[in-house]
Amino acid sequence: MDVSIEVGGDAGQGVESAGTGLSLALARGGLHVFGMADYRSRIRGGRNFYQVRASDRPVRCHSDPVHLVAAFTQDAAHAHVENIAPGGGVVYDEQLPVDETALIRKGIRPMPMPLNRVAEEAGSKATLNVAAVGAALGVVGYPLHHFERVIFEKFGRRGEHVVDINLKAARASHDHASSKYGPDFPFRLHEITGAASRMLINGNQALALGAVAGGCRFISAYPMTPATTILEWTAARAGELGIVTVHAEDEIAAVCMAAGASFAGARAMTATSGGGFCLMTEAIGMAAMTEVPIVVVDVQRGGPSTGLPTRTEQADLLLAIHPSHGDFPHIVLAPGTVEECFEAGWRSFNLAEEYQCPVVVLSDAYLGGSLRTVGPAAFDWDSVVRDRGSFLPPEILDSREDYQRFAWEDSGVSPRAAIGHPRTVHAPSTDEHDEAGHITEDVGVRRRMMEKRMRKMDTALRDMRGPTLYGPADAELTLVCWGSVAGPACEAAVTLSARGTPTNVLHFSDVWPLSPDLPDEVTGSDARFVAVEQNYSGQFAGVFEGTTGLELDGAVLKYDGRQVSPRDIVEELEREVMQVV
């Protein structure tokens, strides 16, 4: 049982709310769910869709093809014909001029229904999206009561009348679709009784949750898709969690506010996307020079400039590795799953304070916005540690007379003290400075302070985690990837292995500083190595080769703003890459 349903229509027709409601209804029936939104950067008009994959086994990514499309418009009914599995179907309103012949020619079943009439008779044309979801559930044979519960929760605060008209629309379309199309539709979904309860969560929410677990007390941000929900999630719970949240006037202010809060002793972060991260780079250099620990989250989207505001990409890696002018230490994490997002949320603060430097967390629109079911044990709360590094408590400072904020240490990390203690003087300067913080251009001091700061990178390397190897150690083919490509790559590896090419995946979530050492299973193998990433130039492939000295045999690169799927990887490997490696 592994079925994908796509809900499509114009922006403003409630496509995303329909998709998230469908995801929740399927998850509550005990199914493993992955839900992915695809939308344009406009308020109204233009085709959007939401794909929900449901299975009786864990799923970590979306899938190609889909099996059923519930279309609100003629355009949506035709848009993804090439991506519908033979035997699949398209549900649409019977008044739409859909070319049924074109669907039938592709082996797809047209499923016209009176969706608009059902919505009107229920009491509002606005319930079209609810009627469409009810119809989709009827076609695949899934009971309606989980979706009815979603309707109660979503519309309950708007009154009984609103709940009733949505329920009427859902029930009428579900009954109609069940009787007319359900009996002979080959792709079925049924609830799994007794299944464990699971969360339905996306990467941005998991990262914010991890930050809370890690002791985050301040978050400032200027809203920017696709990072905005990090601030929204945190702000909605700010009072309950004791976190200060600030909607800053721009990204420059946001990162400076975070640096100021951290300087005062709070664990602080800011979140943005690529364009905002560009604006933050000067302040990231300031934090590095003044050795202020901050966490900056970059949820990547297509660039450059405004680029593809609502689409996904992995093209900020080199910017994250070199985010400001000059040489300075910093760390870059790139979680690949919601579990790793949670971990990066708290671990980034430990690394920032341990090494008193900026930590960049690279996510992307796909990972940040896609919903996935995970069990209660997915987030390892027992492993959460709040390590504040060399932070001198007041009782130690009480007996000291010689505190120097930037004192020489072999590790490169000078003990930090809270602002305000009478025996400490803080003189942070973005100019070069001596151990006390006084501005200097002395040649010897400059060399010594540069060497002190950069020594942190050597020290930090010991805390960087090596890649995770998924699949058989004796594979013939190794897919090298980072960040959100983990799920599609792992599923592609299973397919390739089943087709006769044993394949594994080498996934990196700690990407800078990058260790030159690789797992023994990798260095001792004769496998061919192929990079898989979401950018034009193969940014990580270059970093990987330059650091490890291992030359890659090819690359699968996607940069059209849509997430690479398992099928994309398999087809590209079989069509192009496998011919030359």
C-alpha positions as MATLAB code, in Angstrom:
seq = 'MDVSIEVGGDAGQGVESAGTGLSLALARGGLHVFGMADYRSRIRGGRNFYQVRASDRPVRCHSDPVHLVAAFTQDAAHAHVENIAPGGGVVYDEQLPVDETALIRKGIRPMPMPLNRVAEEAGSKATLNVAAVGAALGVVGYPLHHFERVIFEKFGRRGEHVVDINLKAARASHDHASSKYGPDFPFRLHEITGAASRMLINGNQALALGAVAGGCRFISAYPMTPATTILEWTAARAGELGIVTVHAEDEIAAVCMAAGASFAGARAMTATSGGGFCLMTEAIGMAAMTEVPIVVVDVQRGGPSTGLPTRTEQADLLLAIHPSHGDFPHIVLAPGTVEECFEAGWRSFNLAEEYQCPVVVLSDAYLGGSLRTVGPAAFDWDSVVRDRGSFLPPEILDSREDYQRFAWEDSGVSPRAAIGHPRTVHAPSTDEHDEAGHITEDVGVRRRMMEKRMRKMDTALRDMRGPTLYGPADAELTLVCWGSVAGPACEAAVTLSARGTPTNVLHFSDVWPLSPDLPDEVTGSDARFVAVEQNYSGQFAGVFEGTTGLELDGAVLKYDGRQVSPRDIVEELEREVMQVV';
ca = [
       0.000    0.000    0.000;
       1.768    3.110   -1.256;
      -0.507    5.658   -2.902;
       0.045    9.305   -3.817;
      -2.834   11.756   -4.142;
      -2.395   15.211   -5.623;
      -4.751   18.118   -4.952;
      -4.439   20.925   -7.511;
      -6.022   24.264   -8.315;
      -5.432   28.000   -8.448;
      -3.795   29.962   -5.652;
      -6.581   31.193   -3.387;
      -8.730   28.066   -3.799;
      -7.487   26.429   -0.610;
      -5.082   23.939   -2.179;
      -2.633   23.876    0.725;
      -5.315   23.652    3.404;
      -6.871   20.768    1.466;
      -3.485   19.041    1.237;
      -2.625   19.447    4.897;
      -6.127   18.308    5.907;
      -5.789   15.255    3.687;
      -2.349   14.522    5.189;
      -3.725   14.729    8.702;
      -6.713   12.524    7.923;
      -4.479    9.812    6.470;
      -1.968   10.032    9.319;
      -4.716    9.617   11.893;
      -5.742    6.433   10.174;
      -2.381    4.915   11.049;
      -0.684    5.523    7.696;
       2.809    6.875    7.161;
       2.467   10.163    5.303;
       4.645   12.588    3.373;
       3.002   15.835    2.231;
       4.643   18.295   -0.157;
       3.333   21.692   -1.250;
       4.173   23.194   -4.634;
       2.988   26.758   -5.082;
       3.726   29.885   -7.041;
       4.834   33.194   -5.600;
       1.532   34.962   -6.028;
      -1.462   35.553   -3.801;
      -4.161   34.529   -6.251;
      -4.201   32.700   -9.576;
      -1.679   30.334  -11.094;
      -1.643   26.605  -10.530;
      -0.663   25.179   -7.155;
      -0.730   21.604   -6.018;
      -0.160   19.549   -2.914;
       0.989   15.945   -3.099;
       0.258   13.521   -0.278;
       1.931   10.145   -0.228;
       0.510    7.544    2.158;
       1.832    4.090    2.860;
       1.775    1.255    5.363;
       5.574    1.585    5.651;
       7.687    4.621    6.538;
       8.192    7.104    3.696;
      10.845    9.832    3.646;
      10.048   11.664    0.410;
       7.456   12.351   -2.244;
       7.039    9.980   -5.127;
       6.668    9.905   -8.869;
       4.217    8.973  -10.266;
       1.012    9.928   -8.440;
      -2.078    7.748   -8.574;
      -4.967   10.163   -8.197;
      -5.385   13.888   -8.903;
      -8.228   15.911   -7.410;
      -8.408   18.979   -9.656;
     -10.231   22.210   -8.882;
      -9.666   23.637  -12.378;
      -9.348   22.478  -15.989;
      -5.683   23.454  -15.941;
      -5.002   21.322  -12.875;
      -6.815   18.369  -14.464;
      -4.394   18.361  -17.391;
      -1.216   19.666  -15.793;
       0.230   16.450  -14.422;
      -1.080   13.869  -16.841;
       2.460   12.746  -17.625;
       3.034   12.091  -13.926;
      -0.042    9.938  -13.269;
       0.451    6.190  -13.084;
      -1.379    4.064  -15.683;
      -4.661    3.036  -14.145;
      -4.764    6.206  -12.070;
      -7.494    8.796  -12.195;
      -8.379   12.485  -12.245;
     -11.320   13.821  -10.228;
     -12.723   17.128  -11.498;
     -15.955   19.050  -11.733;
     -18.213   17.710  -14.466;
     -18.764   21.219  -15.883;
     -15.069   21.717  -16.662;
     -14.099   21.208  -20.344;
     -11.582   18.488  -19.605;
     -10.258   16.542  -22.587;
     -11.200   13.040  -21.479;
      -9.772   11.516  -24.629;
      -6.325   12.806  -23.723;
      -6.591   11.196  -20.304;
      -7.874    7.888  -21.636;
      -5.083    7.821  -24.217;
      -2.593    7.850  -21.352;
      -4.381    5.060  -19.525;
      -5.861    7.475  -16.976;
      -9.468    7.329  -15.911;
     -11.531   10.559  -16.116;
     -13.700   10.956  -12.998;
     -16.116   13.857  -13.543;
     -18.201   14.736  -10.494;
     -20.622   17.505   -9.510;
     -18.081   19.053   -7.120;
     -19.288   22.647   -7.509;
     -22.926   21.618   -7.182;
     -22.133   19.619   -4.069;
     -20.378   22.638   -2.597;
     -23.251   24.978   -3.445;
     -25.881   22.620   -2.057;
     -23.822   22.250    1.114;
     -24.031   25.992    1.569;
     -20.907   27.607    0.106;
     -18.887   27.442   -3.105;
     -15.841   27.899   -0.888;
     -16.144   24.272    0.207;
     -15.008   23.072   -3.225;
     -11.626   22.051   -1.826;
     -13.288   20.076    0.978;
     -15.573   18.377   -1.535;
     -12.560   17.450   -3.655;
     -10.747   15.875   -0.697;
     -13.888   13.968    0.256;
     -14.128   12.677   -3.315;
     -10.470   11.624   -3.381;
     -10.898    9.665   -0.158;
     -14.000    8.016   -1.580;
     -12.167    6.936   -4.752;
      -9.325    5.237   -2.837;
     -11.759    3.615   -0.382;
     -10.604    5.458    2.732;
     -13.180    6.127    5.465;
     -14.252    9.715    5.989;
     -14.373    9.953    9.776;
     -10.728   11.038   10.154;
     -11.297   13.890    7.705;
     -14.526   14.807    9.494;
     -12.483   15.204   12.670;
     -10.059   17.467   10.827;
     -13.014   19.602    9.707;
     -14.266   19.888   13.289;
     -10.849   21.032   14.477;
     -10.231   23.445   11.626;
     -13.602   25.149   11.515;
     -14.911   24.620   15.044;
     -13.927   28.096   16.203;
     -15.866   29.619   13.307;
     -19.149   28.161   14.483;
     -21.440   25.196   14.005;
     -22.807   26.474   10.690;
     -19.354   26.574    9.079;
     -18.591   23.078   10.351;
     -21.896   21.753    9.026;
     -21.527   23.045    5.481;
     -18.017   21.623    5.198;
     -19.165   18.277    6.553;
     -22.051   18.193    4.074;
     -19.727   18.877    1.167;
     -17.234   16.219    2.261;
     -19.879   13.555    2.909;
     -21.797   14.131   -0.322;
     -18.704   13.951   -2.522;
     -17.285   10.993   -0.594;
     -20.485    9.007   -1.017;
     -20.724    9.883   -4.706;
     -17.089    8.972   -5.469;
     -17.207    5.782   -3.393;
     -20.155    4.396   -5.253;
     -19.280    5.548   -8.765;
     -15.487    5.199   -8.954;
     -14.316    3.431   -5.819;
     -15.225   -0.213   -6.543;
     -12.840   -0.676   -9.470;
     -10.090    1.845   -8.673;
      -6.891   -0.203   -8.322;
      -5.031    2.018   -5.852;
      -6.556    1.663   -2.392;
      -5.887    3.096    1.036;
      -7.278    1.766    4.281;
      -6.761    2.703    7.885;
      -4.458    0.609   10.044;
      -6.156   -0.107   13.320;
      -3.945   -0.161   16.373;
      -1.134    1.775   14.703;
       1.067    3.881   16.955;
       0.320    7.585   17.214;
       2.644    9.727   15.136;
       3.394   13.396   14.779;
       2.863   15.125   11.447;
       5.618   17.708   11.334;
       7.764   19.599    8.843;
      11.427   20.546    8.979;
      10.888   24.161   10.033;
       8.708   23.090   12.948;
      11.179   20.384   13.968;
      14.057   22.842   13.841;
      12.173   25.366   15.965;
      11.266   22.609   18.423;
      14.906   21.582   18.628;
      15.957   25.178   19.222;
      13.505   25.379   22.116;
      14.907   22.138   23.533;
      18.372   23.609   23.220;
      17.516   26.627   25.322;
      16.858   29.253   22.650;
      15.628   32.389   24.367;
      15.636   34.894   21.535;
      14.688   34.742   17.877;
      14.560   37.672   15.511;
      13.652   37.479   11.842;
      12.258   39.356    8.898;
       9.654   37.092    7.265;
      10.963   35.480    4.100;
       9.659   32.399    2.336;
      10.347   29.567    3.015;
      11.821   30.337    6.460;
       8.888   32.337    7.818;
       7.179   29.478    9.623;
      10.127   29.154   12.022;
       9.362   32.597   13.422;
       5.601   31.989   13.229;
       5.808   28.688   15.115;
       7.987   30.168   17.811;
       6.056   33.424   18.129;
       2.777   31.530   18.578;
       4.280   29.830   21.650;
       6.579   32.603   22.854;
       4.754   33.252   26.116;
       4.420   29.595   26.953;
       8.070   28.894   26.195;
       9.569   32.067   27.616;
      11.151   33.104   24.338;
      11.489   36.638   23.040;
      10.478   36.817   19.377;
      11.013   39.906   17.249;
       9.676   40.698   13.791;
      12.580   42.892   12.700;
      12.424   45.630   10.094;
      14.834   43.757    7.819;
      17.365   40.938    7.822;
      20.276   43.181    8.791;
      18.451   44.235   11.917;
      17.393   40.652   12.611;
      20.906   39.231   12.653;
      22.276   42.205   14.597;
      19.534   41.757   17.200;
      20.441   38.079   17.527;
      24.110   38.969   17.949;
      23.214   41.536   20.602;
      21.059   39.074   22.525;
      23.825   36.494   22.389;
      26.407   39.064   23.518;
      24.201   39.658   26.552;
      24.183   35.922   27.308;
      21.039   34.530   25.683;
      20.973   31.699   23.220;
      19.842   33.535   20.106;
      19.051   32.717   16.496;
      17.669   34.237   13.345;
      16.075   32.554   10.335;
      15.859   33.622    6.719;
      16.309   32.444    3.154;
      19.076   33.062    0.615;
      18.311   36.704   -0.184;
      18.088   37.579    3.484;
      21.204   35.572    4.242;
      23.075   37.734    1.701;
      22.086   40.815    3.688;
      23.232   39.198    6.917;
      26.735   38.374    5.808;
      28.398   41.566    7.067;
      26.954   40.987   10.524;
      27.990   37.331   10.439;
      31.554   38.557    9.949;
      31.046   40.945   12.857;
      29.937   38.080   15.084;
      32.959   36.046   14.015;
      35.394   38.908   14.691;
      33.880   39.661   18.089;
      33.542   35.929   18.802;
      29.824   36.156   19.545;
      28.026   32.815   19.168;
      24.934   33.061   16.968;
      22.810   30.606   15.024;
      21.658   31.633   11.540;
      19.154   29.409    9.737;
      19.067   29.630    5.943;
      16.075   27.795    4.454;
      17.214   27.783    0.851;
      15.127   28.621   -2.188;
      15.933   29.166   -5.852;
      18.194   32.145   -6.563;
      19.952   34.394   -7.289;
      18.186   37.619   -6.317;
      14.444   37.017   -5.907;
      14.848   33.907   -8.050;
      12.200   31.301   -7.328;
      10.760   32.531   -4.026;
       8.591   29.514   -3.270;
      10.740   26.781   -4.797;
      13.548   24.661   -3.455;
      17.259   24.525   -4.188;
      20.599   23.730   -2.549;
      22.611   26.548   -4.059;
      23.623   28.505   -0.935;
      26.251   26.025    0.221;
      29.302   27.943   -0.976;
      27.809   31.185    0.359;
      27.291   29.498    3.734;
      30.889   28.271    3.737;
      32.189   31.738    2.751;
      29.542   34.106    4.124;
      31.611   37.243    4.650;
      34.965   38.767    3.753;
      38.173   37.638    5.358;
      39.144   34.407    7.053;
      37.119   33.451   10.102;
      35.912   30.314   11.815;
      32.333   29.155   11.571;
      30.342   25.947   11.231;
      27.722   24.807    8.717;
      25.139   22.080    9.412;
      22.758   20.711    6.775;
      20.113   18.399    8.256;
      18.526   15.923    5.855;
      15.412   14.808    7.744;
      12.978   16.237   10.286;
      14.789   14.206   12.935;
      18.068   15.869   11.966;
      16.321   19.266   11.906;
      15.338   18.745   15.540;
      18.876   17.768   16.431;
      20.404   20.681   14.514;
      18.034   22.979   16.395;
      19.705   22.306   19.758;
      23.139   21.127   18.653;
      23.800   24.334   16.710;
      23.671   26.328   19.960;
      26.156   24.006   21.625;
      28.574   24.332   18.716;
      28.137   28.101   18.538;
      28.913   28.540   22.230;
      31.593   25.851   22.383;
      33.545   27.597   19.621;
      32.168   31.119   20.060;
      31.440   31.538   16.378;
      28.505   31.727   13.959;
      26.776   28.450   13.099;
      24.768   28.319    9.882;
      21.998   25.727    9.593;
      21.205   25.053    5.928;
      17.759   23.692    5.252;
      15.640   24.234    2.136;
      12.054   24.763    1.039;
      11.457   21.037    0.513;
      12.724   19.948    3.909;
      11.405   23.000    5.729;
       7.865   22.829    4.352;
       7.101   19.165    3.706;
       5.096   17.274    6.309;
       6.136   13.801    7.425;
       4.841   11.419   10.053;
       7.342   10.410   12.716;
       6.918    8.370   15.870;
       7.193    9.794   19.385;
      10.717    8.422   19.703;
      11.945   10.126   16.535;
      13.158   13.119   18.496;
      15.735   11.970   20.993;
      14.989   14.267   23.911;
      17.291   12.275   26.183;
      20.280   13.217   24.046;
      19.595   16.944   24.255;
      22.481   18.653   26.028;
      22.912   22.337   26.725;
      26.664   22.832   26.642;
      27.569   26.478   27.068;
      31.266   25.905   26.471;
      33.888   27.987   28.283;
      31.388   30.172   30.082;
      32.790   31.446   33.390;
      30.265   31.422   36.235;
      30.117   34.391   38.667;
      31.800   32.434   41.484;
      34.910   31.995   39.324;
      34.905   35.605   38.184;
      34.604   36.817   41.788;
      38.171   35.701   42.432;
      39.744   36.904   39.186;
      41.488   40.174   38.469;
      42.890   39.463   35.031;
      39.889   38.690   32.838;
      40.584   39.278   29.174;
      37.749   38.484   26.798;
      40.046   37.381   23.967;
      42.770   35.733   26.019;
      45.065   33.326   24.211;
      44.127   29.657   24.527;
      45.635   26.749   22.649;
      42.135   25.688   21.603;
      41.466   29.155   20.203;
      38.475   29.495   22.537;
      38.778   32.202   25.190;
      36.660   31.811   28.347;
      33.493   33.900   28.106;
      31.901   35.869   30.923;
      28.441   37.263   31.367;
      28.009   40.946   30.747;
      27.767   43.025   33.908;
      30.059   41.247   36.312;
      32.121   43.897   38.154;
      35.415   42.099   37.522;
      34.990   41.863   33.762;
      35.473   44.445   31.075;
      34.127   43.768   27.607;
      35.569   45.779   24.749;
      34.418   44.025   21.600;
      35.664   45.538   18.394;
      35.203   44.605   14.777;
      38.650   46.092   14.145;
      41.544   43.813   14.879;
      42.160   43.864   18.608;
      44.381   42.456   21.290;
      43.450   39.993   23.994;
      41.748   42.738   26.020;
      39.766   43.918   23.007;
      41.774   47.094   22.305;
      42.094   48.077   18.640;
      45.499   47.415   17.130;
      47.322   47.155   13.808;
      50.419   45.633   15.354;
      51.809   42.966   13.037;
      52.538   40.483   15.789;
      49.186   40.898   17.508;
      47.345   40.586   14.205;
      49.085   37.311   13.453;
      48.507   36.004   16.973;
      44.813   36.873   17.059;
      44.153   35.485   13.581;
      45.861   32.273   14.567;
      43.852   32.135   17.807;
      40.519   32.509   16.019;
      41.325   30.148   13.165;
      42.621   27.517   15.582;
      38.954   26.963   16.468;
      38.415   25.286   13.115;
      40.960   22.613   13.940;
      39.387   22.140   17.347;
      35.843   22.135   15.972;
      36.683   19.470   13.424;
      36.711   16.908   16.212;
      33.030   17.630   16.864;
      31.987   17.413   13.222;
      30.169   14.206   12.448;
      31.165   12.069    9.525;
      28.734   11.031    6.822;
      26.073    8.377    7.298;
      26.276    5.362    5.009;
      22.904    3.890    4.052;
      22.718    0.568    2.256;
      25.095   -2.295    1.588;
      28.776   -1.646    2.303;
      29.843   -3.609   -0.786;
      27.782   -1.573   -3.231;
      28.859   -1.006   -6.815;
      27.515    2.539   -6.808;
      27.599    5.191   -4.065;
      25.351    8.248   -4.202;
      27.050   11.175   -2.434;
      24.584   13.757   -1.170;
      23.847   16.289    1.570;
      20.835   17.906    3.167;
      17.334   17.131    1.957;
      18.409   14.818   -0.855;
      18.820   12.038    1.721;
      15.267   10.685    1.388;
      15.041   10.573   -2.422;
      18.599    9.211   -2.702;
      17.950    6.368   -0.247;
      14.779    5.367   -2.067;
      16.556    5.563   -5.436;
      19.320    3.322   -4.048;
      16.763    0.668   -3.134;
      15.332    0.775   -6.652;
      18.747    0.582   -8.302;
      19.758   -2.303   -6.078;
      16.565   -4.159   -6.972;
      17.378   -3.643  -10.660;
      20.770   -5.240  -10.331;
      23.113   -2.389   -9.368;
      23.869   -2.624   -5.646;
      23.797    0.982   -4.489;
      24.318    2.799   -1.225;
      24.123    6.428   -0.100;
      26.783    8.526    1.602;
      24.928   11.393    3.216;
      26.517   14.442    4.847;
      24.715   16.602    7.397;
      27.822   18.299    8.856;
      29.263   20.080    5.859;
      31.757   22.608    7.254;
      34.427   22.148    8.425;
      34.492   18.918    6.465;
      36.725   16.109    7.583;
      38.964   14.560    4.918;
      38.394   11.174    6.538;
      35.742    8.864    5.113;
      34.281    5.646    6.552;
      36.404    2.551    6.012;
      33.599    0.971    3.991;
      33.928    3.817    1.506;
      37.668    4.187    1.238;
      38.101    0.462    0.820;
      35.450   -0.038   -1.826;
      35.632   -0.138   -5.608;
      32.306    1.614   -5.962;
      31.653    4.347   -8.473;
      30.793    7.633   -6.770;
      28.085    9.946   -8.113;
      27.029   13.227   -6.501;
      23.316   14.036   -6.224;
      22.409   17.605   -5.331;
      20.009   20.417   -6.090;
      22.139   23.055   -7.798;
      23.656   23.755  -11.199;
      27.345   23.650  -10.405;
      27.644   20.684   -8.054;
      28.706   22.815   -5.119;
      29.125   20.031   -2.596;
      30.845   17.801   -5.127;
      33.600   20.411   -5.406;
      33.941   20.723   -1.634;
      33.931   16.943   -1.257;
      36.620   16.362   -3.872;
      38.766   19.222   -2.616;
      38.627   18.015    0.967;
      38.741   14.235    0.666;
      40.800   13.925   -2.512;
      38.289   11.343   -3.769;
      37.316   12.060   -7.347;
      33.650   11.614   -8.202;
      32.605    9.714  -11.312;
      29.589   11.804  -12.175;
      26.750   13.926  -10.890;
      22.963   14.108  -10.942;
      22.089   17.781  -10.638;
      18.643   19.349  -10.561;
      18.075   23.090  -10.481;
      14.550   23.743  -11.785;
      13.133   24.588   -8.371;
      11.422   21.212   -7.921;
      12.758   18.610   -5.548;
      14.618   15.726   -7.096;
      12.570   12.534   -6.777;
      13.743    8.920   -6.556;
      12.573    8.424  -10.130;
      14.563   11.483  -11.290;
      17.728    9.992   -9.818;
      17.178    6.514  -11.226;
      16.274    7.768  -14.707;
      19.193   10.198  -14.863;
      21.629    7.541  -13.732;
      20.338    5.012  -16.221;
      20.110    7.536  -19.070;
      23.285    9.573  -18.698;
      25.605    8.960  -15.816;
      25.760    5.181  -15.999;
      26.851    5.467  -19.611;
      30.105    7.178  -18.709;
      31.080    5.804  -15.314;
];
